[in-house]
XYZ file of N, CA and C in Angstrom:
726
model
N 218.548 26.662 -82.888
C 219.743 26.739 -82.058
C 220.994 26.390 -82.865
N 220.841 25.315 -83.966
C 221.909 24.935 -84.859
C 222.383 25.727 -85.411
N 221.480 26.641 -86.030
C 221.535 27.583 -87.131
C 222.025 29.008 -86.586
N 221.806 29.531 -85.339
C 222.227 30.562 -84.820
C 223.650 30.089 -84.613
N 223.945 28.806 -83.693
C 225.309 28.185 -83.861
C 226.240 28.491 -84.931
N 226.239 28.254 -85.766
C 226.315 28.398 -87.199
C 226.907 29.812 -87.072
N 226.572 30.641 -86.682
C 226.698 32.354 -87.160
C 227.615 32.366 -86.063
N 227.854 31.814 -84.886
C 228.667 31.942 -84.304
C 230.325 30.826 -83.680
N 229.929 29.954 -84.381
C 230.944 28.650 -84.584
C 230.924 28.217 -83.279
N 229.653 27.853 -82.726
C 229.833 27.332 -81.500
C 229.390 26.110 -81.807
N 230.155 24.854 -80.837
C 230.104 23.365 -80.642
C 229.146 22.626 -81.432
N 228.862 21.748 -82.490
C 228.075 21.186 -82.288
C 227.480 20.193 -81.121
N 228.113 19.402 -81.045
C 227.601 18.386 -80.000
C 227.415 19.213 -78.628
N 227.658 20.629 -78.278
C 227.404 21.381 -77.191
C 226.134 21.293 -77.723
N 226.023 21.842 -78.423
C 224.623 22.428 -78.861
C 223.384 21.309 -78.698
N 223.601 20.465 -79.697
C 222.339 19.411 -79.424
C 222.363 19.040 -77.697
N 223.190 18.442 -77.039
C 222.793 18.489 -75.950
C 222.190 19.517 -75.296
N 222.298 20.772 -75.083
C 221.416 22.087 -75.215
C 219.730 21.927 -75.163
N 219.978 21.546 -77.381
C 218.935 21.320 -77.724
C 218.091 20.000 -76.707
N 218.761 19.379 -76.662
C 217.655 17.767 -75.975
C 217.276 18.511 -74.625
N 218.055 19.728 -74.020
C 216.913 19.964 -72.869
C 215.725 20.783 -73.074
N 215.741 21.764 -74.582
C 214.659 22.269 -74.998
C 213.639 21.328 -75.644
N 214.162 20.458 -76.157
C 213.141 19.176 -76.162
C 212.094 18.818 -75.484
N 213.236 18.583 -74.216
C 212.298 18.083 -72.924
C 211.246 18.773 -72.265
N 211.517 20.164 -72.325
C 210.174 21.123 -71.821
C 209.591 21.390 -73.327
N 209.949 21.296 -74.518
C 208.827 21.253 -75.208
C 207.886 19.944 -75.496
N 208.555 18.679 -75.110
C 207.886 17.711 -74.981
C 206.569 18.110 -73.885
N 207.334 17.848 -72.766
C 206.509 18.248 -71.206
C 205.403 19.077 -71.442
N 205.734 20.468 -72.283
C 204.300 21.476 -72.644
C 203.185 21.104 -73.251
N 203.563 19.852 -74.582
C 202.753 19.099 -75.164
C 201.700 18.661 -74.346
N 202.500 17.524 -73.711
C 201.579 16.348 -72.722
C 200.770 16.892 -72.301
N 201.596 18.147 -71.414
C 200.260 18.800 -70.696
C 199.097 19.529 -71.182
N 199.729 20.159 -72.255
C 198.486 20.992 -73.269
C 197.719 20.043 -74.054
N 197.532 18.796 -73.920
C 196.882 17.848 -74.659
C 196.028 17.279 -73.744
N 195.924 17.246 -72.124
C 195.328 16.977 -71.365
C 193.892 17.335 -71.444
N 192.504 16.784 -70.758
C 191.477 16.921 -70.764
C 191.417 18.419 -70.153
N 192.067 18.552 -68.983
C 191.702 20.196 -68.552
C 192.441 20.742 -69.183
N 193.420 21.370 -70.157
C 193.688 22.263 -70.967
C 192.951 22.109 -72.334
N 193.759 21.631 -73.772
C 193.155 21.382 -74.723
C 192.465 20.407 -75.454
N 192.567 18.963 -74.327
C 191.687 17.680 -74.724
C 191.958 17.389 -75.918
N 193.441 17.030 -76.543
C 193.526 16.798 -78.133
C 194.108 15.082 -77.336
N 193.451 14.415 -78.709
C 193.485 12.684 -78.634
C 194.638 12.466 -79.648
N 194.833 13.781 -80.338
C 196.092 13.171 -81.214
C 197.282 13.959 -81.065
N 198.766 13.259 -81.250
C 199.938 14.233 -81.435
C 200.675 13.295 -82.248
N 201.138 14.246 -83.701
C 202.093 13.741 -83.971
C 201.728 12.422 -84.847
N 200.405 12.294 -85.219
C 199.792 11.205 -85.729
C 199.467 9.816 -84.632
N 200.108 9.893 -83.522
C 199.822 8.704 -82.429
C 198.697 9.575 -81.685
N 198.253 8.277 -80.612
C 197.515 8.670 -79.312
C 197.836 9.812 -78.387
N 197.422 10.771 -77.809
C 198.517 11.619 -76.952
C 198.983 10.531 -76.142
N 199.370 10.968 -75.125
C 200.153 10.471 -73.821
C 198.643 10.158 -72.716
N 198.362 10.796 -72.874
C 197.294 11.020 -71.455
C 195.995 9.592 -72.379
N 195.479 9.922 -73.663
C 194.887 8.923 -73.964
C 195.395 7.539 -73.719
N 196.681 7.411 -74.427
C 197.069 5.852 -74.582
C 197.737 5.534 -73.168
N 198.090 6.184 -72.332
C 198.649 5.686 -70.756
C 198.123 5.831 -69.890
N 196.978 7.578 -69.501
C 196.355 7.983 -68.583
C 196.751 8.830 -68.528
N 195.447 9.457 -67.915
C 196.018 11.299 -67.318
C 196.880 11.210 -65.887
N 197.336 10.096 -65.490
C 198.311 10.230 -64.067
C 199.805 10.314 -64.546
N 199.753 9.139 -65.252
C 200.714 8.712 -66.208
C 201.515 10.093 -66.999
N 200.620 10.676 -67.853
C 200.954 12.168 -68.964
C 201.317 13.161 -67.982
N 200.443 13.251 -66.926
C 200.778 14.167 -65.676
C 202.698 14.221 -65.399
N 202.665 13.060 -64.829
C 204.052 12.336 -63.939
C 205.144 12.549 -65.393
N 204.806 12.149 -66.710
C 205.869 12.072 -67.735
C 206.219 13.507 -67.965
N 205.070 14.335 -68.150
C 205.130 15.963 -68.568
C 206.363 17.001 -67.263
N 206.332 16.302 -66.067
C 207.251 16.833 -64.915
C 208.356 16.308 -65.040
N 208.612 14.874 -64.964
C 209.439 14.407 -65.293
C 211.003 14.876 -66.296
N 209.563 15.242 -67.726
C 210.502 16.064 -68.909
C 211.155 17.270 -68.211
N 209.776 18.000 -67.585
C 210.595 19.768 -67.291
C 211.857 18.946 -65.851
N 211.758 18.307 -65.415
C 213.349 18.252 -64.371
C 214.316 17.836 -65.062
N 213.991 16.915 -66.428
C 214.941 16.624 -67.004
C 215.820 17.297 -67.714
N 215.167 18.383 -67.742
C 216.095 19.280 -69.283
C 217.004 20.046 -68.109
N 216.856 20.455 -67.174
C 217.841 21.309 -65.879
C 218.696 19.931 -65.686
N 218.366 18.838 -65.267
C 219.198 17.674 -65.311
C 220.347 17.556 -66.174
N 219.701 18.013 -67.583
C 220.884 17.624 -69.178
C 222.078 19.045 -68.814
N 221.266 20.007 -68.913
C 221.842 21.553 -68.181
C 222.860 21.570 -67.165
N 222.757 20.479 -65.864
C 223.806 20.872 -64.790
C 224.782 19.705 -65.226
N 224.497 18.597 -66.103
C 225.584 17.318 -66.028
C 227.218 17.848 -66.353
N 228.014 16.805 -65.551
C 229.281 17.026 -66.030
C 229.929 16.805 -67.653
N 228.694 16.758 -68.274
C 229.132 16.000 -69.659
C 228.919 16.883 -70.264
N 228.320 18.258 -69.919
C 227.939 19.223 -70.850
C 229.115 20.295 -70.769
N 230.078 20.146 -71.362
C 231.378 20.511 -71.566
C 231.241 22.057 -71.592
N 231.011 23.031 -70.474
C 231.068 24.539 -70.857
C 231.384 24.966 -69.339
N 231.507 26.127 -69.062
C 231.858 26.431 -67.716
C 230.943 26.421 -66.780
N 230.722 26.431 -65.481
C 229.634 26.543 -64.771
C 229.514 27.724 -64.766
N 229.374 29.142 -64.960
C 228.925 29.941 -65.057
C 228.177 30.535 -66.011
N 228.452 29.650 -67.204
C 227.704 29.617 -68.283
C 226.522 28.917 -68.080
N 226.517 27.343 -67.620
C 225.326 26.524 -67.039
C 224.644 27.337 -66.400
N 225.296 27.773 -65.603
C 224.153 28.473 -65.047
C 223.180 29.556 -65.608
N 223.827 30.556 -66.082
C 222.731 31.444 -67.152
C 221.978 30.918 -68.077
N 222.730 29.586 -68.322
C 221.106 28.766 -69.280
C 220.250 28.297 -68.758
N 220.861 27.837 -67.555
C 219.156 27.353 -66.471
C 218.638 28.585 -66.269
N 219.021 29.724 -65.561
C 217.844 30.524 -65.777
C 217.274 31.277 -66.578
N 218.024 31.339 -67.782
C 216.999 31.664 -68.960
C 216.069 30.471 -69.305
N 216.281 29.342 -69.226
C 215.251 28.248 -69.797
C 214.673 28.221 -68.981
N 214.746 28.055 -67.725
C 213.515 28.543 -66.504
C 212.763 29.407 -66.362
N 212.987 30.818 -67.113
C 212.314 31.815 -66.918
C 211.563 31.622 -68.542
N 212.607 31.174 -69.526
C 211.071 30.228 -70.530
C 210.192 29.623 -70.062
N 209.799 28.754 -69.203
C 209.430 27.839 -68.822
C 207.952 27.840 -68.191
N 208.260 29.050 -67.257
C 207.319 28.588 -66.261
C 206.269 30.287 -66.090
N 206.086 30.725 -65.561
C 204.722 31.796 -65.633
C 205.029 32.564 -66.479
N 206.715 33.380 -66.511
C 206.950 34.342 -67.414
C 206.831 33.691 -69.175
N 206.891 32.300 -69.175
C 207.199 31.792 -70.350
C 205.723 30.766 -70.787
N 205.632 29.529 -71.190
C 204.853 28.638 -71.646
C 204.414 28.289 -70.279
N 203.934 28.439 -69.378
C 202.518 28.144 -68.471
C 202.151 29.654 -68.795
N 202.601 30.990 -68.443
C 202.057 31.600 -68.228
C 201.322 32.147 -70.131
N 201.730 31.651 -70.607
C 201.014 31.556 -72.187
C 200.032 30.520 -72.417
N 200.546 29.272 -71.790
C 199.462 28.383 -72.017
C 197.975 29.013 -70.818
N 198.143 29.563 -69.750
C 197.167 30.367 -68.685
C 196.137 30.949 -69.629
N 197.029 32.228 -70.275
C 196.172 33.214 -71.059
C 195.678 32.128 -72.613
N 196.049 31.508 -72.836
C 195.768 30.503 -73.977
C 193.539 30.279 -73.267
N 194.400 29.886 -72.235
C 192.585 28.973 -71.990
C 191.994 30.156 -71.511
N 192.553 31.600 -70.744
C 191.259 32.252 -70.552
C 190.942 33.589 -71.268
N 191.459 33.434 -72.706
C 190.872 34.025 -73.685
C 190.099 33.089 -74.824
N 189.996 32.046 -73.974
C 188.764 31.672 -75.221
C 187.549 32.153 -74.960
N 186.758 31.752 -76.210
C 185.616 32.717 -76.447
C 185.189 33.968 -75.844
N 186.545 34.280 -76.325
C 186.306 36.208 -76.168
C 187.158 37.127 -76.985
N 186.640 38.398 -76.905
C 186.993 38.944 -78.048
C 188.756 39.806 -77.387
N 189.569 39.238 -77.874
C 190.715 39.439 -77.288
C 191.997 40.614 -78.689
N 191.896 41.752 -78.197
C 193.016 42.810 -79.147
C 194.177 41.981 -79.601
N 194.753 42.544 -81.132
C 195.883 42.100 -81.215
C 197.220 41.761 -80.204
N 197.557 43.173 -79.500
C 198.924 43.409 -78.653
C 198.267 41.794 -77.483
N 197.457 41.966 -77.587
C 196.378 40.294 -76.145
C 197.492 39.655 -76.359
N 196.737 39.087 -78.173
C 197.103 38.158 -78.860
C 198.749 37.429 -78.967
N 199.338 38.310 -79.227
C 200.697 38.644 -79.351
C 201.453 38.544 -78.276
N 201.103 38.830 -77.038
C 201.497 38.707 -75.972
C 201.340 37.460 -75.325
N 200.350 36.475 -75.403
C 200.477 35.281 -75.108
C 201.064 34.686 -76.042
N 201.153 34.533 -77.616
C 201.822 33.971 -78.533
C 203.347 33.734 -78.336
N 203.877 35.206 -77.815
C 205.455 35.309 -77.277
C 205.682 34.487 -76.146
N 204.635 34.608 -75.554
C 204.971 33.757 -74.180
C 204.840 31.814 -74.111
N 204.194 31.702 -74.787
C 204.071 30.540 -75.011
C 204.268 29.447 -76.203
N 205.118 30.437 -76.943
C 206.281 30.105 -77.716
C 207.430 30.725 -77.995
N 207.220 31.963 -78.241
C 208.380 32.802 -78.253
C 209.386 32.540 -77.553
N 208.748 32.292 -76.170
C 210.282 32.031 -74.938
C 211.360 31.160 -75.172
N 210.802 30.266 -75.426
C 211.595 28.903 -76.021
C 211.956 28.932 -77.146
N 211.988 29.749 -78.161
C 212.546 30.132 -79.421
C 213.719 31.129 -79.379
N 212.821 31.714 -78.194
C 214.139 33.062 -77.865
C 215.560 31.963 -76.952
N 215.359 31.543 -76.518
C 216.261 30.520 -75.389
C 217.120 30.090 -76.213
N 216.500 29.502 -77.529
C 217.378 28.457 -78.574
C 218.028 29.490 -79.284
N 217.826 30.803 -79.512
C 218.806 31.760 -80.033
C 220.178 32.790 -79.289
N 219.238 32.583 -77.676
C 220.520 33.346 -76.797
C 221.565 32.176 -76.767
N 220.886 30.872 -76.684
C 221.823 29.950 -75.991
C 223.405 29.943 -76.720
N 223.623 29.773 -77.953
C 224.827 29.887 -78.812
C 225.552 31.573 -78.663
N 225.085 32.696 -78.321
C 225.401 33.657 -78.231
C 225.824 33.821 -76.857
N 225.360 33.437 -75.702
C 225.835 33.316 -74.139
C 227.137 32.507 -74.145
N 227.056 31.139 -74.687
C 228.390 30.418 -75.097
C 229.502 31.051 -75.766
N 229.241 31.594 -76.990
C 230.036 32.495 -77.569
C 230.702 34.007 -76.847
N 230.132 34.116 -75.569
C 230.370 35.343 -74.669
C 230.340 36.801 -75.518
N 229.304 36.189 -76.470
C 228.521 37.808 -76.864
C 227.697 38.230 -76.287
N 228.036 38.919 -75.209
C 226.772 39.366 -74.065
C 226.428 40.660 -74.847
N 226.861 41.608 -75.546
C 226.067 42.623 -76.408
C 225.183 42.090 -76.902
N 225.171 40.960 -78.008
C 223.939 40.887 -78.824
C 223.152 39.449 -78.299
N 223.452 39.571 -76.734
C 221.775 38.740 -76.262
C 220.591 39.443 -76.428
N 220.321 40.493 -76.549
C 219.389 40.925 -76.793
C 218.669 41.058 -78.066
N 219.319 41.154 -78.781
C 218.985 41.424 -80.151
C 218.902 39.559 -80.575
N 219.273 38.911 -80.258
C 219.074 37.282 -80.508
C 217.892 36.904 -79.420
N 217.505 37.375 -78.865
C 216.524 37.037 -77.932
C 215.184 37.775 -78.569
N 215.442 39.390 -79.301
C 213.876 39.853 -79.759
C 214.017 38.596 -81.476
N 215.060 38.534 -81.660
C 214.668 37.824 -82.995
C 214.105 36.649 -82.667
N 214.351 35.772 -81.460
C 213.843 34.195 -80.746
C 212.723 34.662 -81.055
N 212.166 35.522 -80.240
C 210.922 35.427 -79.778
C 210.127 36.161 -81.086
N 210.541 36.632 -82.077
C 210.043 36.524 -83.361
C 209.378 35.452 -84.157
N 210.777 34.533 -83.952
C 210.501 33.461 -84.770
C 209.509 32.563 -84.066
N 209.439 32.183 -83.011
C 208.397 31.483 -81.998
C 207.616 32.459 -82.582
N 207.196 33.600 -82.276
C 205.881 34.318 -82.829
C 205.379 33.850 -84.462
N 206.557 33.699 -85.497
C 206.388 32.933 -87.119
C 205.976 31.386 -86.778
N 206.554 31.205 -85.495
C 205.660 29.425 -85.661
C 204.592 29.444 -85.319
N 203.685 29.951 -84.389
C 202.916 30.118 -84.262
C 201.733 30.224 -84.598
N 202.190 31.687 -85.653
C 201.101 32.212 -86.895
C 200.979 30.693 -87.625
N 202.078 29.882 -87.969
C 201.856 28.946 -89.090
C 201.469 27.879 -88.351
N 200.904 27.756 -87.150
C 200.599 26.724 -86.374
C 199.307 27.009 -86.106
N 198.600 28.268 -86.190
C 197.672 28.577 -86.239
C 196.887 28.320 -87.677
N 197.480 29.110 -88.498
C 197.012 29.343 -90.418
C 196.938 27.421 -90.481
N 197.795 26.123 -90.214
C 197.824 24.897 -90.245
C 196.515 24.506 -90.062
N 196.102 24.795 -88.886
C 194.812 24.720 -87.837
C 193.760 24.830 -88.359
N 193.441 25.909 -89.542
C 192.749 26.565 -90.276
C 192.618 25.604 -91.365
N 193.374 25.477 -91.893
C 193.480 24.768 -93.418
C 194.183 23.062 -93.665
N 194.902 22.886 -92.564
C 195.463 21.682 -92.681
C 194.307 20.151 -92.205
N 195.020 19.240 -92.455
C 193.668 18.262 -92.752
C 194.904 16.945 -91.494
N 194.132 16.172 -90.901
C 194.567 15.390 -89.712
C 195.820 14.493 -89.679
N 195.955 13.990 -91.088
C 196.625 13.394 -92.435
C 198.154 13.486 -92.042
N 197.903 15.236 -92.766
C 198.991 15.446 -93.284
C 199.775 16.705 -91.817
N 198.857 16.803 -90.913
C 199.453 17.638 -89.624
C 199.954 16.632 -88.681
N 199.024 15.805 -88.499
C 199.186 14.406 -87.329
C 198.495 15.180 -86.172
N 197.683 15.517 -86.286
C 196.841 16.037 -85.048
C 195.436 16.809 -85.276
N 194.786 16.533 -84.930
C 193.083 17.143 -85.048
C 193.624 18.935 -85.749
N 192.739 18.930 -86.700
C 192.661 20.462 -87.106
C 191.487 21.600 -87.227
N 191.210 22.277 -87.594
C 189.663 23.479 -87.137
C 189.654 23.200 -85.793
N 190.369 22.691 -84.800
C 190.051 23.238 -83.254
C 190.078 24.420 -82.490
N 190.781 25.120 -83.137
C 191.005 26.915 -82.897
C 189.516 27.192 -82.828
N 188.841 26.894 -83.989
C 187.451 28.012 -84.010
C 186.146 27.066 -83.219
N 186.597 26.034 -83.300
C 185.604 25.114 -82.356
C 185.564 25.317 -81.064
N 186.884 25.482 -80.894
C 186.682 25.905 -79.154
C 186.853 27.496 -78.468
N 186.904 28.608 -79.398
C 186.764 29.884 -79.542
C 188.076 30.570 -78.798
N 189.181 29.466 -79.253
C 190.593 30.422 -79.371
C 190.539 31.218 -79.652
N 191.473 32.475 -78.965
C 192.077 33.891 -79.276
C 193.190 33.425 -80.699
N 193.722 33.516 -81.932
C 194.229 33.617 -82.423
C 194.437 34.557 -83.574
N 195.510 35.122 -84.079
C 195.537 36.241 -85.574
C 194.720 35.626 -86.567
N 194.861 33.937 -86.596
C 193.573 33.978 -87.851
C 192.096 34.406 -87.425
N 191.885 33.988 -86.088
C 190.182 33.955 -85.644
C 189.997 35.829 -85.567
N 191.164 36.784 -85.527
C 190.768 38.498 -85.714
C 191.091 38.780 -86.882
N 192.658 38.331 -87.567
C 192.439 38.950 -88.642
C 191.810 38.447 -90.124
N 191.478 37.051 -90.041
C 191.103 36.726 -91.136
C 192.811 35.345 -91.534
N 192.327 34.746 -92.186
C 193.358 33.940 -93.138
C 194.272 34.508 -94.005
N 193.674 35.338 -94.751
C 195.007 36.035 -95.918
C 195.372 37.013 -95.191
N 194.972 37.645 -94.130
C 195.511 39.137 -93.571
C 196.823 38.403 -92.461
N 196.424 36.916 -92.129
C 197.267 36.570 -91.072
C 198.458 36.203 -91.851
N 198.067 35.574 -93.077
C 199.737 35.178 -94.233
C 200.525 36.054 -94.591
N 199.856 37.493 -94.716
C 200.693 38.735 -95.241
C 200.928 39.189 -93.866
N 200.749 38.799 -92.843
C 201.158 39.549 -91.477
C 202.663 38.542 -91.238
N 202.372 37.036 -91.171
C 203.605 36.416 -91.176
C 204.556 36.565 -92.183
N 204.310 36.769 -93.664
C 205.465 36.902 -94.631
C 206.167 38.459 -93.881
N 205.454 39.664 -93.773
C 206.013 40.742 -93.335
C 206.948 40.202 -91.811
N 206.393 39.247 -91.377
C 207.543 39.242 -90.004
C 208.658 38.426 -90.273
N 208.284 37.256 -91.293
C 209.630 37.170 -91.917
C 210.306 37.499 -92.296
N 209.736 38.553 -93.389
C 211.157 39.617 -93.548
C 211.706 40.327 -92.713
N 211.204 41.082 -91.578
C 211.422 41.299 -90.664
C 212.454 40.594 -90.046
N 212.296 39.581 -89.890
C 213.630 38.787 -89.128
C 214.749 38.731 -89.874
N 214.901 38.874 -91.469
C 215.506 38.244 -92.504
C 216.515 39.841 -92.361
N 215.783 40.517 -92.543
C 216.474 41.867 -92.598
C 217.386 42.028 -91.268
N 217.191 41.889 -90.570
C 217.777 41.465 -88.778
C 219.277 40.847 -89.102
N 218.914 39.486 -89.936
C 220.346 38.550 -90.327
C 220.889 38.946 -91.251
N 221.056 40.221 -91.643
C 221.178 40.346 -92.998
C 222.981 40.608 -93.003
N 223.547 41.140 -91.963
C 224.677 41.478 -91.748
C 225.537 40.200 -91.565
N 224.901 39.436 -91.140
C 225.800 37.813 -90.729
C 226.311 36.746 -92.094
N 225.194 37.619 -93.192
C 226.243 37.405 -94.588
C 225.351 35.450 -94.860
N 226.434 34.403 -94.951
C 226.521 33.320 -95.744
C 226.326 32.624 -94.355
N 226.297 33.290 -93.430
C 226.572 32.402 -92.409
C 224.994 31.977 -91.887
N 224.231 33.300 -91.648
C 222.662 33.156 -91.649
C 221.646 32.199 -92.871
N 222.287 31.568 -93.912
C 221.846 30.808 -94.875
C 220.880 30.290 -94.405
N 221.348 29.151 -93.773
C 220.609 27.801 -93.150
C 219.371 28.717 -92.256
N 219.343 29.724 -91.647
C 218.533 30.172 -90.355
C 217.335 30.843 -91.231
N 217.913 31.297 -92.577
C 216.846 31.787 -93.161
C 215.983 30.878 -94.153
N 216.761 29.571 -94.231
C 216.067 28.413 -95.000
C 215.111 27.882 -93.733
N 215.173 28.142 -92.486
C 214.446 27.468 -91.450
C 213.429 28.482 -91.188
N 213.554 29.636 -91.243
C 212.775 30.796 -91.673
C 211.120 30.552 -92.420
N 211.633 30.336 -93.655
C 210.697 29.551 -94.789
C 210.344 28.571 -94.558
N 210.695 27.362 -93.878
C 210.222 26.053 -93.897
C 208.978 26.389 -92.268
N 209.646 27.347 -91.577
C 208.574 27.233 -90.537
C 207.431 28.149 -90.944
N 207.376 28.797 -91.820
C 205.893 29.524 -92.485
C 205.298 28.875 -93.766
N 206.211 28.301 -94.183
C 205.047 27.745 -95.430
C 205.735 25.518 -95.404
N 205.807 25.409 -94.269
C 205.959 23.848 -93.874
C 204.737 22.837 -94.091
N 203.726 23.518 -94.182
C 202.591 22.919 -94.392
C 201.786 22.729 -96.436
N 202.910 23.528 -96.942
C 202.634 23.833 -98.533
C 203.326 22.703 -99.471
């Protein structure tokens, strides 16, 4: 969101406040995807999850909590932009959020395991349950900026780059060790996740993400000196684990 900022000289301190409500539903998605009925992970982040070290009532109540909070940061009088602008960010981060976005990705997450699920499957829950919220953090500076032409084109690149974290959140999964991720790793193939490494293999999934990086790179290519930083975040979210 900084970095798209950046290309368009919008606010900082608008922005991070922004950012702290995408926080909050990406916090909230955590908790809940760490729960015993979704993915049962005991670690995040190198600590206890939430649901281990407090309870699953507790992780429940905090994970809702987060998603009202970030519409909370969204409508305050402190978030210096017009209300008509507020408003198109609540419902784009809402429509991230909830069936069209990360539930309805985290849904298809649990009922394509252990099964044999096509790429376009694949890809299609990947966007949804990250993409959305990647795409959100790229319209958001462009809606502010009242470039309503190129929401779109900042929204297929969002949901690109959520698709590049992904892959490398997956390829991590594969190869990364508990250490140095802060969270249990080989759980993808233990519990018979749909993912690009578990169809295409490990090296076919690295040359699939370097090609979508460029892909995106070529996208920013017109924004000159200004896209710098977005394409240094580019690289750090595919090879962050090297």
């Amino acid at each position: 969101m900084i970095d798209v900022g950046r290309i368009f000289n919008v606010n900082y301190s608008t922005l991070i406040k922004i950012g702290a409500s995408v926080e909050c539903i990406h916090a909230y998605s955590l908790i809940h995807d760490d729960l015993p009925c979704m993915d049962n992970d005991t670690m995040r982040r190198g600590k206890l999850s939430t649901h281990v070290k407090f309870g699953e009532a507790t992780a429940i109540l905090a994970g809702n909590s987060l998603l009202t909070l970030a519409f909370e940061i969204l409508s305050d009088k402190k978030l210096n932009i017009i209300d008509k602008i507020k408003v198109d960010l609540i419902k784009k981060l809402s429509e991230c959020s909830g069936h069209s976005g990360i539930a309805g990705g985290q849904f298809l997450d649990l009922n394509f395991e252990k099964k044999k699920i096509p790429i376009n499957k694949i890809i299609e829950m990947d966007l949804k349950k990250t993409g959305r919220l990647f795409s959100f953090c790229c319209i958001a500076p462009v809606i502010i900026a009242k470039k309503n032409r190129l929401i779109k084109k900042f929204e297929n690149i969002g949901s690109e780059i959520g698709l590049l974290f992904q892959i490398a959140d997956d390829l991590i999964d594969y190869k990364g060790n508990l250490k140095k991720v802060g969270k249990k790793t080989k759980k993808d193939h233990k519990q018979g996740k749909a993912t690009l490494v578990s169809l295409l293999g490990y090296k076919n999934t690295v040359i699939y993400g370097d090609k979508l990086r460029f892909k995106i790179q070529k996208k920013l290519k017109n924004y000159g000196k200004k896209s710098n930083n977005l394409n240094k975040t580019l690289e750090h979210i595919l090879y962050r684990n090297k």
